Amino acid sequence: MPVGRLIMNLEDIEKVCMDAPEAMVIASHIDSVNHAVYSSDDVRAFIKQRNLSQVLVPCNGETIEA
């Protein structure tokens, strides 16, 4: 039985934003896995292009507080 991807792709990020428009989406650990398809810069460019203002891509070592 297929279980899907372990890592979300860009379209998955956009779908989460569309399905939960009030949610803050944090895309983390992007550059820390060797099998990642996209870099942090790729994700930042995508969210800017698609105007997904609720997505946050923290810098390495950045702390996020609620």
mmCIF file of C-alpha atoms in Angstrom, residues 3-40:
data_model
loop_
_atom_site.group_PDB
_atom_site.id
_atom_site.type_symbol
_atom_site.label_atom_id
_atom_site.label_comp_id
_atom_site.label_asym_id
_atom_site.label_seq_id
_atom_site.Cartn_x
_atom_site.Cartn_y
_atom_site.Cartn_z
ATOM 1 C CA VAL A 3 1.942 5.857 1.717
ATOM 2 C CA GLY A 4 3.052 8.919 -0.249
ATOM 3 C CA ARG A 5 6.060 11.168 0.050
ATOM 4 C CA LEU A 6 8.050 11.791 3.191
ATOM 5 C CA ILE A 7 8.928 15.342 2.117
ATOM 6 C CA MET A 8 6.364 17.820 0.821
ATOM 7 C CA ASN A 9 6.925 19.325 -2.604
ATOM 8 C CA LEU A 10 6.126 22.894 -3.642
ATOM 9 C CA GLU A 11 2.617 22.005 -4.756
ATOM 10 C CA ASP A 12 1.964 20.377 -1.367
ATOM 11 C CA ILE A 13 2.974 23.598 0.386
ATOM 12 C CA GLU A 14 0.590 25.578 -1.810
ATOM 13 C CA LYS A 15 -2.232 23.075 -1.188
ATOM 14 C CA VAL A 16 -1.797 23.343 2.592
ATOM 15 C CA CYS A 17 -1.982 27.133 2.276
ATOM 16 C CA MET A 18 -5.154 26.930 0.188
ATOM 17 C CA ASP A 19 -6.779 24.354 2.485
ATOM 18 C CA ALA A 20 -5.836 26.224 5.676
ATOM 19 C CA PRO A 21 -5.601 29.927 4.734
ATOM 20 C CA GLU A 22 -5.437 31.068 8.374
ATOM 21 C CA ALA A 23 -2.534 28.748 9.219
ATOM 22 C CA MET A 24 1.094 29.814 9.481
ATOM 23 C CA VAL A 25 3.149 27.275 7.536
ATOM 24 C CA ILE A 26 6.771 26.792 8.556
ATOM 25 C CA ALA A 27 9.009 25.090 6.002
ATOM 26 C CA SER A 28 11.982 23.838 7.987
ATOM 27 C CA HIS A 29 14.961 21.504 7.658
ATOM 28 C CA ILE A 30 14.963 22.043 3.899
ATOM 29 C CA ASP A 31 18.733 22.136 3.466
ATOM 30 C CA SER A 32 19.486 19.533 6.134
ATOM 31 C CA VAL A 33 18.542 16.371 4.256
ATOM 32 C CA ASN A 34 20.582 15.062 1.359
ATOM 33 C CA HIS A 35 17.520 13.814 -0.553
ATOM 34 C CA ALA A 36 15.707 17.160 -0.605
ATOM 35 C CA VAL A 37 14.711 18.220 -4.112
ATOM 36 C CA TYR A 38 14.395 21.942 -3.349
ATOM 37 C CA SER A 39 16.671 24.369 -1.533
ATOM 38 C CA SER A 40 15.478 27.021 0.902
#
